Short mmCIF file of C-alpha atoms in Angstrom, two decimals:
data_model
loop_
_atom_site.label_atom_id
_atom_site.label_comp_id
_atom_site.label_asym_id
_atom_site.label_seq_id
_atom_site.Cartn_x
_atom_site.Cartn_y
_atom_site.Cartn_z
CA MET A 1 91.47 113.80 32.45
CA THR A 2 91.02 116.54 35.05
CA PHE A 3 90.42 115.67 38.68
CA GLU A 4 86.84 116.94 38.32
CA GLU A 5 86.25 114.49 35.45
CA ILE A 6 87.89 111.68 37.43
CA LYS A 7 85.73 112.41 40.49
CA LYS A 8 82.60 112.38 38.35
CA ILE A 9 83.34 108.84 37.13
CA LEU A 10 84.45 107.53 40.51
CA GLY A 11 81.47 109.06 42.30
CA SER A 12 79.13 106.50 40.73
CA LYS A 13 81.31 103.49 41.68
CA THR A 14 81.15 101.06 44.58
CA ILE A 15 84.23 99.21 45.80
CA GLY A 16 84.20 96.19 48.10
CA ILE A 17 86.99 95.85 50.66
CA ALA A 18 87.37 92.42 52.25
CA GLY A 19 89.26 92.97 55.50
CA CYS A 20 90.00 96.27 57.26
CA GLY A 21 93.53 95.74 58.55
CA GLY A 22 96.66 97.30 57.08
CA LEU A 23 95.76 96.79 53.42
CA GLY A 24 92.02 97.39 53.66
CA SER A 25 92.02 100.48 55.87
CA ASN A 26 94.74 102.27 53.85
CA CYS A 27 93.27 101.27 50.50
CA ALA A 28 89.82 102.50 51.59
CA ALA A 29 91.29 105.84 52.68
CA ALA A 30 93.04 106.34 49.31
CA LEU A 31 89.87 105.47 47.38
CA THR A 32 87.81 107.83 49.55
CA ARG A 33 90.28 110.68 48.96
CA VAL A 34 89.98 110.38 45.17
CA GLY A 35 86.18 110.40 45.30
CA VAL A 36 84.89 106.82 45.05
CA GLY A 37 81.16 107.08 45.74
CA ALA A 38 80.59 104.06 47.96
CA LEU A 39 82.57 101.44 49.84
CA VAL A 40 81.42 98.12 51.20
CA ILE A 41 83.78 97.18 54.04
CA ALA A 42 83.85 93.97 56.07
CA ASP A 43 85.90 92.79 59.05
CA PHE A 44 85.22 91.09 62.40
CA ASP A 45 88.19 92.40 64.37
CA VAL A 46 88.66 94.99 67.09
CA ILE A 47 91.48 97.58 67.05
CA VAL A 48 94.43 96.86 69.36
CA GLU A 49 97.47 99.05 69.97
CA SER A 50 99.78 96.91 67.81
CA ASN A 51 97.59 97.65 64.77
CA LEU A 52 98.57 101.31 64.87
CA ASN A 53 102.01 100.62 63.34
CA ARG A 54 100.32 100.36 59.94
CA GLN A 55 96.52 100.53 60.02
CA TYR A 56 94.44 103.65 59.36
CA TYR A 57 93.23 104.07 62.94
CA PHE A 58 93.98 106.34 65.85
CA HIS A 59 94.96 105.76 69.47
CA ASP A 60 91.57 106.77 70.85
CA GLN A 61 89.89 104.14 68.64
CA ILE A 62 91.56 101.19 70.41
CA GLY A 63 88.84 98.71 71.40
CA MET A 64 86.46 99.74 68.62
CA LEU A 65 85.37 97.38 65.86
CA LYS A 66 87.53 98.12 62.83
CA VAL A 67 84.61 98.50 60.43
CA PHE A 68 82.96 101.18 62.53
CA ALA A 69 86.21 103.04 63.25
CA LEU A 70 87.10 102.94 59.55
CA LYS A 71 83.68 104.25 58.58
CA GLN A 72 84.21 107.12 61.03
CA ASN A 73 87.65 107.91 59.58
CA LEU A 74 86.48 107.74 55.96
CA LEU A 75 83.60 110.10 56.72
CA MET A 76 86.09 112.55 58.23
CA ILE A 77 87.92 112.54 54.87
CA ASN A 78 84.73 112.88 52.84
CA PRO A 79 81.36 113.24 54.60
CA HIS A 80 79.57 112.36 51.33
CA VAL A 81 81.11 108.89 50.84
CA LYS A 82 78.64 106.07 51.43
CA VAL A 83 80.14 103.39 53.66
CA HIS A 84 78.33 100.09 54.17
CA ALA A 85 80.07 98.45 57.13
CA PHE A 86 79.68 94.74 57.87
CA ASP A 87 80.92 93.42 61.21
CA ILE A 88 81.37 89.86 60.01
CA ARG A 89 83.89 87.05 59.56
CA LEU A 90 83.42 86.47 55.84
CA CYS A 91 82.65 83.06 54.38
CA ILE A 92 82.09 82.24 50.70
CA SER A 93 78.35 82.91 50.74
CA ASP A 94 78.85 86.25 52.56
CA ILE A 95 81.45 87.35 50.02
CA VAL A 96 79.03 86.67 47.18
CA GLU A 97 76.14 88.33 48.99
CA ILE A 98 77.92 91.44 50.29
CA PHE A 99 80.09 92.24 47.27
CA ARG A 100 77.63 91.31 44.51
CA GLY A 101 76.81 94.98 43.87
CA CYS A 102 80.42 96.19 43.82
CA ASP A 103 82.28 97.29 40.68
CA VAL A 104 85.61 95.94 41.96
CA ILE A 105 86.58 93.82 44.98
CA VAL A 106 89.77 94.43 46.96
CA GLU A 107 91.17 91.48 48.91
CA ALA A 108 92.73 92.73 52.14
CA PHE A 109 92.75 89.65 54.37
CA ASP A 110 95.55 88.68 56.69
CA LYS A 111 95.49 84.89 56.40
CA ALA A 112 96.56 82.95 53.30
CA GLU A 113 93.55 80.61 53.73
CA MET A 114 91.18 83.57 53.49
CA LYS A 115 92.99 84.84 50.39
CA HIS A 116 92.46 81.42 48.87
CA MET A 117 88.79 81.46 49.80
CA ILE A 118 88.05 84.80 48.14
CA ILE A 119 89.83 83.82 44.92
CA ASP A 120 87.66 80.72 44.83
CA ALA A 121 84.45 82.60 45.69
CA VAL A 122 84.93 85.38 43.14
CA HIS A 123 86.07 83.10 40.29
CA THR A 124 83.23 80.67 40.90
CA HIS A 125 80.32 82.96 41.80
CA LEU A 126 81.25 86.46 40.62
CA PRO A 127 83.42 85.77 37.54
CA GLU A 128 82.59 89.13 35.97
CA LYS A 129 84.23 91.03 38.86
CA HIS A 130 87.81 92.23 39.06
CA LEU A 131 89.58 91.06 42.22
CA VAL A 132 92.62 93.04 43.41
CA MET A 133 94.80 91.06 45.82
CA GLY A 134 97.63 92.07 48.16
CA ILE A 135 100.26 89.36 48.54
CA GLY A 136 103.57 89.80 50.33
CA MET A 137 104.31 93.04 52.18
CA ALA A 138 106.04 92.13 55.45
CA GLY A 139 109.23 93.80 56.67
CA TRP A 140 110.97 96.88 55.29
CA GLY A 141 113.10 97.98 52.33
CA ASP A 142 113.18 95.95 49.10
CA ASN A 143 111.15 98.54 47.22
CA ASP A 144 112.38 97.04 43.96
CA ILE A 145 110.65 93.68 44.39
CA ILE A 146 107.14 95.06 44.97
CA HIS A 147 105.20 94.66 41.75
CA CYS A 148 101.79 94.18 40.16
CA ARG A 149 100.72 91.46 37.72
CA LYS A 150 97.47 90.11 36.42
CA SER A 151 95.70 87.14 34.90
CA ASP A 152 92.39 88.10 33.30
CA LYS A 153 90.38 89.84 36.07
CA LEU A 154 92.71 88.85 38.92
CA ILE A 155 95.30 91.47 39.83
CA VAL A 156 98.08 90.77 42.34
CA CYS A 157 99.99 93.54 44.13
CA GLY A 158 102.91 92.90 46.49
CA ASP A 159 106.27 91.16 46.57
CA GLU A 160 104.72 87.65 46.64
CA SER A 161 107.53 86.51 48.92
CA ASN A 162 107.67 88.22 52.34
CA GLU A 163 105.25 86.44 54.66
CA VAL A 164 104.37 88.01 58.00
CA SER A 165 106.05 86.44 61.05
CA ASP A 166 107.45 87.54 64.43
CA GLN A 167 110.79 88.25 62.77
CA ASN A 168 109.21 89.90 59.73
CA PRO A 169 106.33 92.05 60.96
CA PRO A 170 104.06 94.13 58.76
CA LEU A 171 105.00 97.83 58.99
CA ALA A 172 103.34 101.02 57.75
CA PRO A 173 105.63 101.83 54.79
CA ARG A 174 105.52 98.53 52.89
CA VAL A 175 101.91 97.76 53.84
CA GLY A 176 100.99 101.27 52.72
CA VAL A 177 102.82 100.83 49.41
CA VAL A 178 100.89 97.66 48.61
CA ALA A 179 97.55 99.11 49.80
CA SER A 180 98.13 102.15 47.56
CA MET A 181 99.08 99.89 44.64
CA GLN A 182 95.78 98.09 45.12
CA ALA A 183 93.89 101.41 45.13
CA ASN A 184 95.87 102.44 42.03
CA ALA A 185 94.93 99.17 40.28
CA VAL A 186 91.26 99.86 41.13
CA LEU A 187 91.53 103.27 39.46
CA GLU A 188 92.99 101.73 36.32
CA ILE A 189 90.05 99.33 36.17
CA LEU A 190 87.49 102.11 36.69
CA LEU A 191 89.09 104.86 34.59
CA GLY A 192 90.91 102.76 31.99
CA LYS A 193 94.58 103.03 31.28
CA ASN A 194 95.91 106.56 31.65
CA PRO A 195 96.19 107.93 28.08
CA LEU A 196 99.36 109.73 29.20
CA SER A 197 100.88 106.47 30.45
CA LYS A 198 104.48 105.69 29.55
CA SER A 199 104.19 102.09 30.71
CA THR A 200 104.34 99.22 28.26
CA TYR A 201 102.74 96.89 30.80
CA ASN A 202 99.19 96.04 29.76
CA MET B 1 106.33 72.73 24.70
CA LYS B 2 106.48 76.54 24.94
CA LEU B 3 104.54 78.11 27.81
CA THR B 4 104.38 81.43 29.61
CA VAL B 5 104.71 80.80 33.35
CA ASN B 6 104.36 83.86 35.59
CA ASN B 7 105.01 86.19 32.65
CA ARG B 8 108.20 84.33 31.69
CA GLU B 9 108.64 82.19 28.59
CA GLU B 10 109.48 78.58 29.42
CA ILE B 11 110.38 75.77 27.09
CA ILE B 12 109.63 72.42 28.66
CA ASP B 13 111.00 69.38 26.91
CA ARG B 14 107.87 67.21 26.96
CA GLU B 15 105.21 66.14 24.50
CA SER B 16 102.39 66.36 27.05
CA LEU B 17 102.20 68.10 30.38
CA ASN B 18 99.51 68.45 33.03
CA ILE B 19 99.46 70.90 35.94
CA THR B 20 100.86 68.42 38.48
CA GLU B 21 103.77 67.67 36.15
CA LEU B 22 104.41 71.36 35.53
CA LEU B 23 104.58 72.00 39.29
CA GLU B 24 107.05 69.10 39.68
CA GLU B 25 109.09 70.27 36.71
CA LYS B 26 109.30 73.84 38.06
CA LYS B 27 109.78 72.59 41.64
CA PHE B 28 106.79 74.58 42.96
CA SER B 29 106.21 72.78 46.24
CA PHE B 30 104.26 75.37 48.26
CA LYS B 31 101.06 74.14 49.80
CA MET B 32 98.88 77.19 49.26
CA LEU B 33 98.92 77.58 45.48
CA VAL B 34 96.50 79.08 43.02
CA ILE B 35 96.82 78.15 39.35
CA LYS B 36 95.27 79.99 36.44
CA VAL B 37 95.62 78.90 32.83
CA ASN B 38 94.77 81.53 30.20
CA GLY B 39 92.92 83.44 32.90
CA GLN B 40 90.84 80.47 34.04
CA LEU B 41 91.10 79.17 37.60
CA ILE B 42 92.11 75.51 37.84
CA LYS B 43 91.13 73.85 41.11
CA LYS B 44 93.34 71.26 42.80
CA PRO B 45 91.28 68.17 41.89
CA GLU B 46 91.71 69.19 38.24
CA TYR B 47 95.53 69.42 38.29
CA ASN B 48 96.06 65.90 36.92
CA SER B 49 93.40 66.11 34.26
CA THR B 50 94.30 69.58 32.98
CA GLN B 51 96.61 69.13 29.99
CA LEU B 52 98.63 72.15 28.99
CA LYS B 53 99.17 73.04 25.36
CA ASP B 54 101.68 75.05 23.41
CA GLY B 55 101.28 78.79 24.02
CA ASP B 56 99.33 78.51 27.30
CA ASP B 57 99.70 81.36 29.77
CA VAL B 58 100.02 79.96 33.31
CA MET B 59 99.87 81.96 36.52
CA VAL B 60 101.22 80.20 39.60
CA LEU B 61 100.36 82.20 42.67
CA HIS B 62 101.83 81.31 46.06
CA LEU B 63 99.51 82.63 48.77
CA ILE B 64 101.21 83.88 51.90
CA SER B 65 99.80 85.56 55.01
CA GLY B 66 99.94 89.27 55.65
CA GLY B 67 97.59 92.14 55.24
#
């Protein structure tokens, strides 16, 4: 498939991004660059300086709500992308309401409890949707343990072992790897498996 | 009983097995777990009553913070 053909397919798709921190902001940027037509983004947080070690924001955006800063940054990449920004702390009913019209939902929350909530919400209320999760990306190195696996419409990207803590902070390289894997998984859902693929993973 | 647990084949020497017993058997003791059997989400109150059968594909997902 040529990039023009890819862009034509992606241009009609809408992706939901739940959380606009390290995973969500970087995943949204990757999806915007390849030509996804619309993004629905949700977060309640404000940008602080410590976010800049991994999140897709800039120093002069400190103090802004993440959803509005992200919308600004995505529009600088592609002024034609439609961004629906929700400044909201998501609960189950919001997830169902906001992401109902999306082709795929990307989970990009920080807290394990929120990750649990969205799995529950999507499986119970939106069972036809693919949900792409990011689990385990703290620290540095260990490229070889970052992976992707799936069960039906649930796809998990990450190392599934490195939890964020003071001694194991999230940093741009590993967070970016997992965010890009999530974006890559979204493409495989939307475009189908690459016919030129050499992978035996299905 | 032959199962696939997290993409790995496991032979568990039991006639019958529910989710709670599988978690004990495999020593999965994390508190924030998600279980899927053949793609279907199994909620915590259903762990005891969900009997596994030969050939089942089980995903045990340990949720950790970070994002």
